XYZ file of C-alpha atoms in Angstrom:
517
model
C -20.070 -60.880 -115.082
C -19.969 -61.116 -111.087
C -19.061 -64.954 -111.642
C -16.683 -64.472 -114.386
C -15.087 -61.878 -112.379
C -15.223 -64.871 -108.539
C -12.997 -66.915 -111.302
C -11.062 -64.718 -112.469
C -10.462 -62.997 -108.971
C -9.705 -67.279 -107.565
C -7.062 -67.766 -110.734
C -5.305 -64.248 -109.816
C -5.538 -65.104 -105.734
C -3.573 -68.599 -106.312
C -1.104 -67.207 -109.012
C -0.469 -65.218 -106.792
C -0.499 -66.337 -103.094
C 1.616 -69.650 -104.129
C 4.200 -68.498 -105.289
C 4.997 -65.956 -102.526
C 3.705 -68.084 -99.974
C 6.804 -70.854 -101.066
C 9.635 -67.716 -101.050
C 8.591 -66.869 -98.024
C 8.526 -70.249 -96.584
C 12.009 -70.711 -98.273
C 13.384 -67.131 -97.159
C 12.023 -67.601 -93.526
C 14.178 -71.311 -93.663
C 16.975 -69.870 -95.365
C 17.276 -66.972 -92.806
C 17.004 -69.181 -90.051
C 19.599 -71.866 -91.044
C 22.215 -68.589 -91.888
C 21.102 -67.130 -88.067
C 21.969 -70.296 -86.590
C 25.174 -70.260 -88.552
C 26.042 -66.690 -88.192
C 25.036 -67.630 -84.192
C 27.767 -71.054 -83.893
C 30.668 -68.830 -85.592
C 30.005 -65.921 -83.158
C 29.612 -68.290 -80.478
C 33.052 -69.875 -81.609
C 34.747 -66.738 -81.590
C 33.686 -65.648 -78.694
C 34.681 -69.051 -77.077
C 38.170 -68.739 -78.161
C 38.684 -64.420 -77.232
C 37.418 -66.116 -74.095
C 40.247 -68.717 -74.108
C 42.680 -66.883 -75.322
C 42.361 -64.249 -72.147
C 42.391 -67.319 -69.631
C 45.037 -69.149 -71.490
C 46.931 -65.503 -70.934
C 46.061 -65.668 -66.880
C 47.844 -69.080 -67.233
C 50.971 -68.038 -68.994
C 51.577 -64.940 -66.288
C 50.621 -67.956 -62.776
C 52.968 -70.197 -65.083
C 55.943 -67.384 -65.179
C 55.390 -66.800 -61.468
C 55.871 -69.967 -60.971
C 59.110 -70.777 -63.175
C 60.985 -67.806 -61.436
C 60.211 -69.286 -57.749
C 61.481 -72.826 -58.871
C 65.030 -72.269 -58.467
C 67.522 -74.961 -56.845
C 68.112 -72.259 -54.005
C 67.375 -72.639 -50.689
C 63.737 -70.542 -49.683
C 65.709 -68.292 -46.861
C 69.198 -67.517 -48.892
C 69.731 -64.114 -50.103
C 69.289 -64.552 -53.809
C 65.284 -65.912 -53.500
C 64.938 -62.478 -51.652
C 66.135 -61.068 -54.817
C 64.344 -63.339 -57.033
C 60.806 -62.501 -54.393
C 61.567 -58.677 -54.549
C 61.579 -58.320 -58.344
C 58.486 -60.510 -58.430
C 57.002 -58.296 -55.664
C 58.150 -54.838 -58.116
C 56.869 -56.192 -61.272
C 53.249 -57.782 -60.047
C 51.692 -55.310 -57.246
C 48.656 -58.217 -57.331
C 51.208 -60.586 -55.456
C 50.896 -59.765 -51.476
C 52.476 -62.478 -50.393
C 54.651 -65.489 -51.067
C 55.751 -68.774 -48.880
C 56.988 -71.984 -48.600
C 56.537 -74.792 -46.542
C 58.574 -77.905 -45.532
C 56.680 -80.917 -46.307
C 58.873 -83.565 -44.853
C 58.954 -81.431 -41.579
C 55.244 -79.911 -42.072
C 56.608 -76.523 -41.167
C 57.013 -72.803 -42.825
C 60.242 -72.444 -43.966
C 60.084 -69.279 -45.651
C 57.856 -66.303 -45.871
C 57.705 -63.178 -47.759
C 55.362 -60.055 -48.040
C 54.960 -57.392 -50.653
C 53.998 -54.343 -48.904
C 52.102 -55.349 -45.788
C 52.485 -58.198 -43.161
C 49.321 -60.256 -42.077
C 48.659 -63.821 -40.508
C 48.044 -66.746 -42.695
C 48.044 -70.197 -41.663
C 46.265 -71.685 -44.566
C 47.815 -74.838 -46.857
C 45.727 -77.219 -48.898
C 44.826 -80.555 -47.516
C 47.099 -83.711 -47.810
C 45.213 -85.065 -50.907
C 45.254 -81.811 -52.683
C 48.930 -82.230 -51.936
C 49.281 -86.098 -53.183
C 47.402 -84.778 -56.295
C 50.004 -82.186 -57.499
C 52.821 -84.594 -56.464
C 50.957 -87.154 -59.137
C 51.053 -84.555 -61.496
C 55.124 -83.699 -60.605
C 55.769 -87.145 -61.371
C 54.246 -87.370 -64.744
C 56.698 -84.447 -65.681
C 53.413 -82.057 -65.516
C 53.474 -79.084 -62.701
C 49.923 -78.702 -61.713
C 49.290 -74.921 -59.909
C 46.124 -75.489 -57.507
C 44.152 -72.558 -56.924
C 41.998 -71.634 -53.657
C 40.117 -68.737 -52.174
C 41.133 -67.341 -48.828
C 38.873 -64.444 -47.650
C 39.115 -61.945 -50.267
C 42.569 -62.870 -51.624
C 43.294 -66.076 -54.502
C 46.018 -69.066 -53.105
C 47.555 -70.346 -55.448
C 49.800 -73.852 -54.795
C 52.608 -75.933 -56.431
C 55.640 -78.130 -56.061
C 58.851 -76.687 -57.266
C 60.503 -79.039 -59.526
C 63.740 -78.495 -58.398
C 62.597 -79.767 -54.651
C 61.439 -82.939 -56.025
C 58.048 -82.466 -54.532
C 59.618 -81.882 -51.011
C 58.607 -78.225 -50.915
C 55.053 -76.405 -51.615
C 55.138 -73.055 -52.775
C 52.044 -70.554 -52.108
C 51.471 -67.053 -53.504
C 48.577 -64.874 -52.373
C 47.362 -63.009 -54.916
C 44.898 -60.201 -54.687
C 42.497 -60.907 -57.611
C 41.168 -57.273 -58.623
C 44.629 -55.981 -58.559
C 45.587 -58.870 -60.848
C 42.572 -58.242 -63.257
C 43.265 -54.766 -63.680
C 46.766 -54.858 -63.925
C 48.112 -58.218 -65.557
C 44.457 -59.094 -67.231
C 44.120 -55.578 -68.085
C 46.078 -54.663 -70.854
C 45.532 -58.291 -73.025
C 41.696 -57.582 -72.327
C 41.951 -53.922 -74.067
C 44.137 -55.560 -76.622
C 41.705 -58.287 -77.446
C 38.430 -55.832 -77.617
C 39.443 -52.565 -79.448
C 36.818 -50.849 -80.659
C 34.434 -54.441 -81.066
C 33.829 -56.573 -78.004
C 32.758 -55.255 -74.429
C 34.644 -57.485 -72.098
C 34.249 -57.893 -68.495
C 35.111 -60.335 -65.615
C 31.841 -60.200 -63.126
C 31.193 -61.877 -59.309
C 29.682 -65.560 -60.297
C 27.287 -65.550 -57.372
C 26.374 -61.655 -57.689
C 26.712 -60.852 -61.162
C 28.389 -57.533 -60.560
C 30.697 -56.263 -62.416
C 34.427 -56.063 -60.963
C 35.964 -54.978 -63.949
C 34.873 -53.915 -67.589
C 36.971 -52.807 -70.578
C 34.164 -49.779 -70.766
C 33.004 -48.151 -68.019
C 29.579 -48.412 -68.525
C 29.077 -51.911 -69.886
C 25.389 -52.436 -68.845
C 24.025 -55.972 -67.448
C 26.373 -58.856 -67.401
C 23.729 -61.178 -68.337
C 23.901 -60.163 -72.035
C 27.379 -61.443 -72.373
C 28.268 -64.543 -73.525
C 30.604 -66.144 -70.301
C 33.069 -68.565 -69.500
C 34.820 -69.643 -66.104
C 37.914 -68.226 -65.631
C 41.033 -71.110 -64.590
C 42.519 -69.341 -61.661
C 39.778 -67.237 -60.738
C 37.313 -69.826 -59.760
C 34.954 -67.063 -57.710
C 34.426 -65.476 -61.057
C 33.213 -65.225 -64.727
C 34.726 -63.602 -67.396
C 32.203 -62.410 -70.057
C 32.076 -61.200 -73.636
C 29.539 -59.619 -76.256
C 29.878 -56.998 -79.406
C 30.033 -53.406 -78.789
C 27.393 -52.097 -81.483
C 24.210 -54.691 -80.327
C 23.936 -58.449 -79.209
C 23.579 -61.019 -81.261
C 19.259 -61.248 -79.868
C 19.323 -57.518 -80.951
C 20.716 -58.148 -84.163
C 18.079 -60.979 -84.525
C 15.606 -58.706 -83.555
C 16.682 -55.573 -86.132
C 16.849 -58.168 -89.004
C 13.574 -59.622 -88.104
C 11.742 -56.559 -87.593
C 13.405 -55.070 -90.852
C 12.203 -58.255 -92.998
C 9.080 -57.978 -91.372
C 8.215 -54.512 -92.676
C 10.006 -55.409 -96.019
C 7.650 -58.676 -96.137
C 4.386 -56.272 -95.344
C 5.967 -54.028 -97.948
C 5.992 -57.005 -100.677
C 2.750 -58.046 -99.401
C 0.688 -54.607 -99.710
C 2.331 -54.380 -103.117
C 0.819 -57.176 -104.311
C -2.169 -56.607 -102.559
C -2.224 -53.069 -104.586
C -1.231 -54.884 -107.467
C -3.954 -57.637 -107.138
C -6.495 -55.036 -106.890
C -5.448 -52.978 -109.547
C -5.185 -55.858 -111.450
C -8.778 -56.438 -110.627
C -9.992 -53.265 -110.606
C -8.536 -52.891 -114.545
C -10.236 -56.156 -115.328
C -13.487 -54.982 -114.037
C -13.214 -51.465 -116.269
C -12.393 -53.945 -118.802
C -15.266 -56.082 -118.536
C -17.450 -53.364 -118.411
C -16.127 -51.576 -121.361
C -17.031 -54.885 -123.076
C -20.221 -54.941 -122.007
C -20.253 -51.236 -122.820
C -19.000 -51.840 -126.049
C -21.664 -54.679 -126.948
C -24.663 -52.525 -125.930
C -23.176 -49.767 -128.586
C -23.227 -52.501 -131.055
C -26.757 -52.891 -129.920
C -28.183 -49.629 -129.964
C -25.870 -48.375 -133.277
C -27.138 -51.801 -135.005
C -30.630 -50.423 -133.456
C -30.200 -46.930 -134.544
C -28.678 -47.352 -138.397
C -31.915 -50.557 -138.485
C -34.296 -47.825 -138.105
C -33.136 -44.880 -140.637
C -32.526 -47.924 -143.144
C -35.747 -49.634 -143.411
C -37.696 -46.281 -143.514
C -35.165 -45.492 -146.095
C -35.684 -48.993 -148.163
C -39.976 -49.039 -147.796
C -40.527 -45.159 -148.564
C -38.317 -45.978 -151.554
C -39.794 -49.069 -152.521
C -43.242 -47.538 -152.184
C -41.936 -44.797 -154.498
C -40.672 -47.275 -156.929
C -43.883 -49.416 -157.389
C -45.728 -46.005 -157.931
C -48.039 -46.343 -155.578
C -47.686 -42.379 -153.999
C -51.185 -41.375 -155.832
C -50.249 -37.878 -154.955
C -47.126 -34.975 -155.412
C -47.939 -34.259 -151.434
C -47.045 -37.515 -150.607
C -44.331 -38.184 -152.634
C -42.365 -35.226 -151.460
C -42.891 -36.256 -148.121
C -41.658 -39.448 -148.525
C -38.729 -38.444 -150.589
C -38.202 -35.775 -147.820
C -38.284 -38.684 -144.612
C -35.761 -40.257 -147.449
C -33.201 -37.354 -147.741
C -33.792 -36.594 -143.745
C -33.280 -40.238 -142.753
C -29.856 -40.303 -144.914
C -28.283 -37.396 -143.327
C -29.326 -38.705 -139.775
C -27.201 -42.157 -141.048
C -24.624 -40.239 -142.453
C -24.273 -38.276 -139.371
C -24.053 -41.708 -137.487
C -21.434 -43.194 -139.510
C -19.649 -39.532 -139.570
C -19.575 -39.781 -136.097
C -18.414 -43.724 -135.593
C -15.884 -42.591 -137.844
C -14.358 -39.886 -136.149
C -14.087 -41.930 -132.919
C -12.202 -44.238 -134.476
C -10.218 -41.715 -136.304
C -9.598 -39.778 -133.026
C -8.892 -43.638 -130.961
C -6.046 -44.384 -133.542
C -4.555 -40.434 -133.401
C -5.595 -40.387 -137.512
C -7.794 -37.886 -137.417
C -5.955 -34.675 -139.505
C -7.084 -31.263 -137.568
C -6.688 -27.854 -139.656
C -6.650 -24.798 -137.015
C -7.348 -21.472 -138.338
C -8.251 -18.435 -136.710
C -11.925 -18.073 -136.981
C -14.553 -15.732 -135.062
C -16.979 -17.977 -133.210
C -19.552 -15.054 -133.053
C -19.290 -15.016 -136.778
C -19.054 -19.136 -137.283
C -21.599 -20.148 -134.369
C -24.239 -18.670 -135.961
C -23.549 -20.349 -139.613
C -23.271 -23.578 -137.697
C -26.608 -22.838 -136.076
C -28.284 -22.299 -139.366
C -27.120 -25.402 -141.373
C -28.515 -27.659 -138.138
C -32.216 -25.249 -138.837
C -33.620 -28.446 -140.415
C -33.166 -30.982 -137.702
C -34.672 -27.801 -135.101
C -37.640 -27.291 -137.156
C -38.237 -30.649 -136.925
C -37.874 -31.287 -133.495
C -40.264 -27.471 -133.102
C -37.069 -26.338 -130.894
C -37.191 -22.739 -130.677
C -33.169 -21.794 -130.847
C -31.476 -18.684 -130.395
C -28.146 -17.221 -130.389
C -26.484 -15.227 -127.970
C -22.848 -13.069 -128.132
C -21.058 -9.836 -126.178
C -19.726 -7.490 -127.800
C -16.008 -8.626 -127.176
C -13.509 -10.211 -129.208
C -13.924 -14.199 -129.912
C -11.122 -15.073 -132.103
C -10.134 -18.482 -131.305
C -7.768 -20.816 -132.904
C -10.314 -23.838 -134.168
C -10.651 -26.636 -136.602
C -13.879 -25.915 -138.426
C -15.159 -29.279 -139.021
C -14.540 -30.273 -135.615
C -16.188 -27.070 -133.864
C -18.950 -27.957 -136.393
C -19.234 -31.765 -135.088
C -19.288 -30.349 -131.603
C -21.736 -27.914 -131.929
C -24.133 -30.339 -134.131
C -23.740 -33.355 -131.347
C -24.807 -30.430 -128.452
C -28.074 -29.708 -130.632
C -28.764 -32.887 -130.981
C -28.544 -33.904 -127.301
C -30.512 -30.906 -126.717
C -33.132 -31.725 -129.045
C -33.243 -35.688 -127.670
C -33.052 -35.146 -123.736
C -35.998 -32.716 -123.954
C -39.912 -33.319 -122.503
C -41.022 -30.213 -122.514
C -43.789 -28.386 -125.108
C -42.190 -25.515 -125.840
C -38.610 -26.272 -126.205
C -35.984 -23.764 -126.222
C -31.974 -23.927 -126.509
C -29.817 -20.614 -126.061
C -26.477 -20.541 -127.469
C -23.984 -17.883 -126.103
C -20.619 -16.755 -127.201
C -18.778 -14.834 -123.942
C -15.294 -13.670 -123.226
C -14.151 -15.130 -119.931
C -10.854 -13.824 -118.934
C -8.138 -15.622 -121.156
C -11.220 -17.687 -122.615
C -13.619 -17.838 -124.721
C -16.748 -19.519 -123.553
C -19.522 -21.234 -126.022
C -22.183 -22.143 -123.949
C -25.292 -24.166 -125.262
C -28.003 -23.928 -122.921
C -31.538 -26.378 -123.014
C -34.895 -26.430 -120.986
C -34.624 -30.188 -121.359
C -34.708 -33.131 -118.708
C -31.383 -32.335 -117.113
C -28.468 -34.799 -115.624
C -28.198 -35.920 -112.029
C -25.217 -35.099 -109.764
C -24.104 -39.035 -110.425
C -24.387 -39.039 -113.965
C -22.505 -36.189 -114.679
C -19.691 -37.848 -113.648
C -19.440 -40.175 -116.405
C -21.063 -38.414 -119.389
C -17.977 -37.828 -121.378
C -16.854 -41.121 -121.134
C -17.256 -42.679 -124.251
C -20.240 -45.315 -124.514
C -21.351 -44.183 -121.582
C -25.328 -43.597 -121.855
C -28.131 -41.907 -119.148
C -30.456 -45.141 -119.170
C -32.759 -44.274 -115.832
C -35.949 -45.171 -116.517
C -36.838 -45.386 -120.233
C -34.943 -42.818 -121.404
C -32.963 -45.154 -123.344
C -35.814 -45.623 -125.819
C -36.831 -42.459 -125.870
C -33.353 -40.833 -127.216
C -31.731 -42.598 -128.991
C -28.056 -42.527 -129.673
C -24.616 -44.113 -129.422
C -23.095 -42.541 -126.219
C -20.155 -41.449 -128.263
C -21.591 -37.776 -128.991
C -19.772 -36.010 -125.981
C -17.153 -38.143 -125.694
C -15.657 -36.985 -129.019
C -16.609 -33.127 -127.736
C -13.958 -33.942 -124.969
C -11.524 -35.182 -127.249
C -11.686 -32.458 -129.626
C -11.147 -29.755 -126.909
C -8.278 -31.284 -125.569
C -6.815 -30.746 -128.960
C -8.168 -27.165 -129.015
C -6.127 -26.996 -125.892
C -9.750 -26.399 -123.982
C -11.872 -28.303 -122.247
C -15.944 -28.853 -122.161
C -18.181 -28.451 -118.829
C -21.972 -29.020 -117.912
C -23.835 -27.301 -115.578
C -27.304 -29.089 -115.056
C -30.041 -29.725 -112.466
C -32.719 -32.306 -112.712
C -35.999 -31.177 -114.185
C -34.270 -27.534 -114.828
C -32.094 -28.187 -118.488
C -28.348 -28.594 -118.993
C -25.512 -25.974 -119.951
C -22.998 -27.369 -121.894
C -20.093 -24.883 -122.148
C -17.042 -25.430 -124.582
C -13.988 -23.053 -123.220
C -11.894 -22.125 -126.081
C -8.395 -20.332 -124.923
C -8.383 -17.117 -126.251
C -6.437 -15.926 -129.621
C -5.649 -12.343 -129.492
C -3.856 -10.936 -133.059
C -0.081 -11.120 -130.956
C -0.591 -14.353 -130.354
C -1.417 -15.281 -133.925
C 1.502 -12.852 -134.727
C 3.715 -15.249 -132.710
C 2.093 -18.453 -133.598
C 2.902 -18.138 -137.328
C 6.765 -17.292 -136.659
C-alpha cells in the first residue's frame, strides 16, 4: 500500500507541478514583455508632455523675438513702445539691448523695472554661428547664463546680421509665469510636473506643492534653460511602484494558486489513502464474513450429514445436534440479515415504519427473544427502567436489530466468569436514553474513535479470533439513529466494560397529536 500510494503520490506531483510550472513560466514572460511595453509607451508619453512644454518655452523666446525684429532704429520712439509692452506683458524680462556690431558698441538699452550694469555679449564665434544660421534663412536664439539671470542672443533679420539683440530674462519669474499656466494645463489631475536645479536637484518649481524627490521623475533638459531639468511622473504612484503593487499582488495570488493546489494535492491524497484503506477494509470483511458464514455452514452440513447416515445412536444426541443445527442457522441468518441491511441502508432502500411504541414495554420483549443466544453464552442479563414516560417514535425491526447487535457485542467482547449486561430505559430531559451496559473487556480511548465506522474492527492482540464478527454491527446502530433523529454513544474504560447508550428524542402525546396532522 505505502508503494502504491509513492506512485500514485509521483503521478499526482507531475500532473500537477507541470502544468503550473509552464503557466507560470508563460505568465511571468507574458507579464514582463506587457511591463516593458506598458514601460516604452509611458516613457513615450512622457517624452513628448516633456516636449511639448519646451517646444512651448520656444514659441514664447520665438514671439519675443519676432516683436524686437522690426526695421526701426533701436533708440526711436516706437521700439520704446514696442520694449514697454514687452516689459507689461512678460514681468520675467528685466532687461533688453542691442549692440552695434560693425561699430562693437551698445546702441540701445532698456530696463523693466530696475537699472543694473551689464557688460556681457557672447564671443565672436558664438556670433559667426548665428550669422551662419541668418543666412540659411534660420534665426538661431543663443542662450547663456549670467549670474542668476538667462541671456538670451540673436540677429534681427531686418538688420541683416548687423545688429545683436540680448534680453535678460529672470528664469523663476519666467517658469512661474509664462511656463506656468501650459504646465497646469498639461498635468490636471495626472502628472506631477516640476522643473528642478540640474546640479542640486532642488526643486524651483512644482505644479503641487509638495511633489516629493525629483529623482522619481522621469527628466529632460530644458532648451533655454540650460541650468535646469524639467521633470515628469504620474500623480497616483510611479511606474517602479506600480511594478512593485502588481508584483506583490501576483505574488500573493501565485501563493494563493499554489496552497490551493497544495490543499488540493493533499486532499486528493488524503481521499486516496481513506480509499485504499477502505479497500483493504473491505477485503478483510470479505475475509472474516467468508470466515464467519464457513464456520456456521460446515457445522451445519456434518451435524446434518451425520444425522442423515443415522449414525446419532441416541435421542440425546440427536437433539443436540439438530439443536447446534437450528442455532447455527439463525446465527447465519442473522449474518446475512445484517449484510443485508447495510446494503439496504448504503443504497437509501431500506423502508422504515415509525410508530409510537413504549421502549420500557418493547425492550424487555426484545430482551427475551435474544434469551437463547444469553443462555448460551451463561450471560446473566437484566433489565432496568424509571418510572417515567418512554414513548418514542421507533421502527420496530430496526430498534430490534440494534438492540440484538449490542447483546451480541456484549456477549463476544467479554472475558470474564460471571458475565453480566444491564439494560436501562431513562428519561433524560427531551430524551430518552437506552443504555446497555457489560462487565466485558472494554474499548481504549483510540478505538473509540472509530468504532462506528463501518468495517472497522478492535483487532489488538488476538481479539480478532476470539470474537468474531463483520465490523458492520454498530455501524448500522449509527445509521439507524440518525434516522430516529438520535444518535448512539459509548462510555467505556479498559478492563472495566462498555456502556452503549442509544438516545431516542422524546415523543410526548402533543407531539404525536401534531405529527399525525
Amino acid at each position: 500500500m505505502g508503494r502504491t500510494l509513492a506512485k500514485i503520490s509521483l503521478v499526482l506531483l507531475l500532473i500537477v507541478a507541470l502544468p503550473m510550472g509552464f503557466f507560470l513560466v508563460r505568465e511571468f514572460s507574458a507579464l514582463t514583455k506587457n511591463e516593458q511595453m506598458v514601460e516604452r509607451v509611458f516613457s513615450t508619453q512622457l517624452e513628448s508632455i516633456l516636449y511639448s512644454i519646451n517646444q512651448y518655452s520656444e514659441n514664447i523666446v520665438v514671439q519675443w523675438s519676432q516683436s524686437l525684429d522690426q526695421p526701426i532704429a533701436p533708440e526711436d520712439e516706437l521700439m520704446q513702445e514696442i520694449v514697454d509692452n514687452l516689459f507689461q506683458n512678460n514681468a520675467a524680462i528685466r532687461a533688453v539691448r542691442f549692440l552695434d556690431l560693425k561699430a562693437s558698441q551698445e546702441e540701445a538699452v532698456y530696463f523693466s523695472d530696475s537699472v543694473f550694469s551689464l557688460n556681457v555679449w557672447p564671443e565672436k564665434a558664438e556670433v559667426e554661428q548665428l550669422q551662419t544660421y541668418l543666412d540659411a534663412n534660420y534665426q538661431r536664439i543663443k542662450e547663456a547664463q549670467w549670474q542668476d539671470d538667462l541671456l538670451l542672443y540673436f540677429l534681427p533679420k531686418n538688420r541683416s546680421g548687423e545688429q545683436l539683440c540680448q534680453l535678460v530674462v529672470d528664469p523663476r519669474t519666467f517658469m512661474e509665469q509664462n511656463l506656468g499656466p501650459m504646465i497646469q494645463q498639461v498635468a490636471q489631475d495626472l502628472f506631477y510636473i516640476a522643473i528642478s536645479d540640474s546640479l542640486t536637484g532642488y526643486v524651483v518649481y512644482a505644479n503641487e506643492a509638495e511633489i516629493g524627490n525629483s529623482q522619481s521623475l522621469k527628466q529632460a533638459a530644458m532648451w533655454y534653460l540650460p541650468e535646469y531639468k524639467l521633470g515628469i511622473r504620474l500623480k497616483s504612484k510611479t511606474l517602479d511602484e506600480l511594478a512593485s503593487e502588481r508584483s506583490q499582488r501576483d505574488n500573493y495570488t501565485m501563493m494563493a494558486m499554489g496552497l490551493l493546489v497544495v490543499l488540493g494535492f493533499v486532499f486528493v491524497l488524503v481521499n486516496i489513502r481513506k480509499e485504499m484503506k477502505l479497500a483493504a477494509i473491505k477485503a478483510e470483511f470479505v475475509a472474516n464474513v467468508s470466515h464467519e458464514i464457513r464456520t456456521p455452514l460446515a457445522l451445519i452440513s456434518m451435524y446434518a450429514e451425520t444425522l442423515l447416515l443415522k449414525r446419532v445412536k441416541t435421542e440425546e444426541k440427536q437433539v443436540e445436534y439438530l439443536t447446534t443445527i437450528q442455532q447455527e442457522s439463525v446465527r447465519l441468518t442473522d449474518i446475512v440479515n445484517r449484510i443485508l441491511n447495510f446494503s439496504r441502508i448504503e443504497r437509501n432502500r431500506i423502508k422504515y415504519r415509525f410508530e409510537r411504541v413504549d421502549l420500557k414495554q418493547v425492550i424487555p420483549e426484545m430482551i427475551a427473544s435474544f434469551e437463547s443466544h444469553l443462555s448460551a453464552a451463561q450471560v446473566n442479563c437484566c433489565f432496568e427502567a424509571s418510572d417515567d414516560d418512554a414513548w418514542v417514535e421507533a421502527d420496530r425491526e430496526a430498534l430490534k436489530t440494534m438492540m440484538n447487535n449490542l447483546l451480541d457485542n456484549a456477549i463476544k467482547y467479554s472475558d470474564k466468569a460471571e458475565k453480566e449486561v444491564r439494560v436501562r430505559v431513562v428519561k433524560r430531559a427531551k430524551q430518552v436514553w437506552v443504555e446497555v451496559q457489560d462487565n466485558g473487556i472494554g474499548i481504549s480511548s483510540k478505538n473509540q474513535k472509530h468504532i462506528f465506522d463501518q468495517f472497522y474492527r478492535v483487532t489488538e492482540g488476538d481479539l480478532a479470533h476470539r470474537a468474531k464478527g463483520s465490523g458492520l454491527g454498530l455501524n448500522l446502530v449509527k445509521r439507524m439513529m440518525k434516522v430516529h433523529g438520535g444518535q448512539v454513544t459509548v462510555r467505556s474504560k479498559l478492563g472495566e466494560g462498555s456502556t452503549f447508550i442509544l438516545k431516542f428524542p422524546l415523543k410526548t402525546e402533543k407531539d404525536v397529536q401534531n405529527s399525525n396532522r
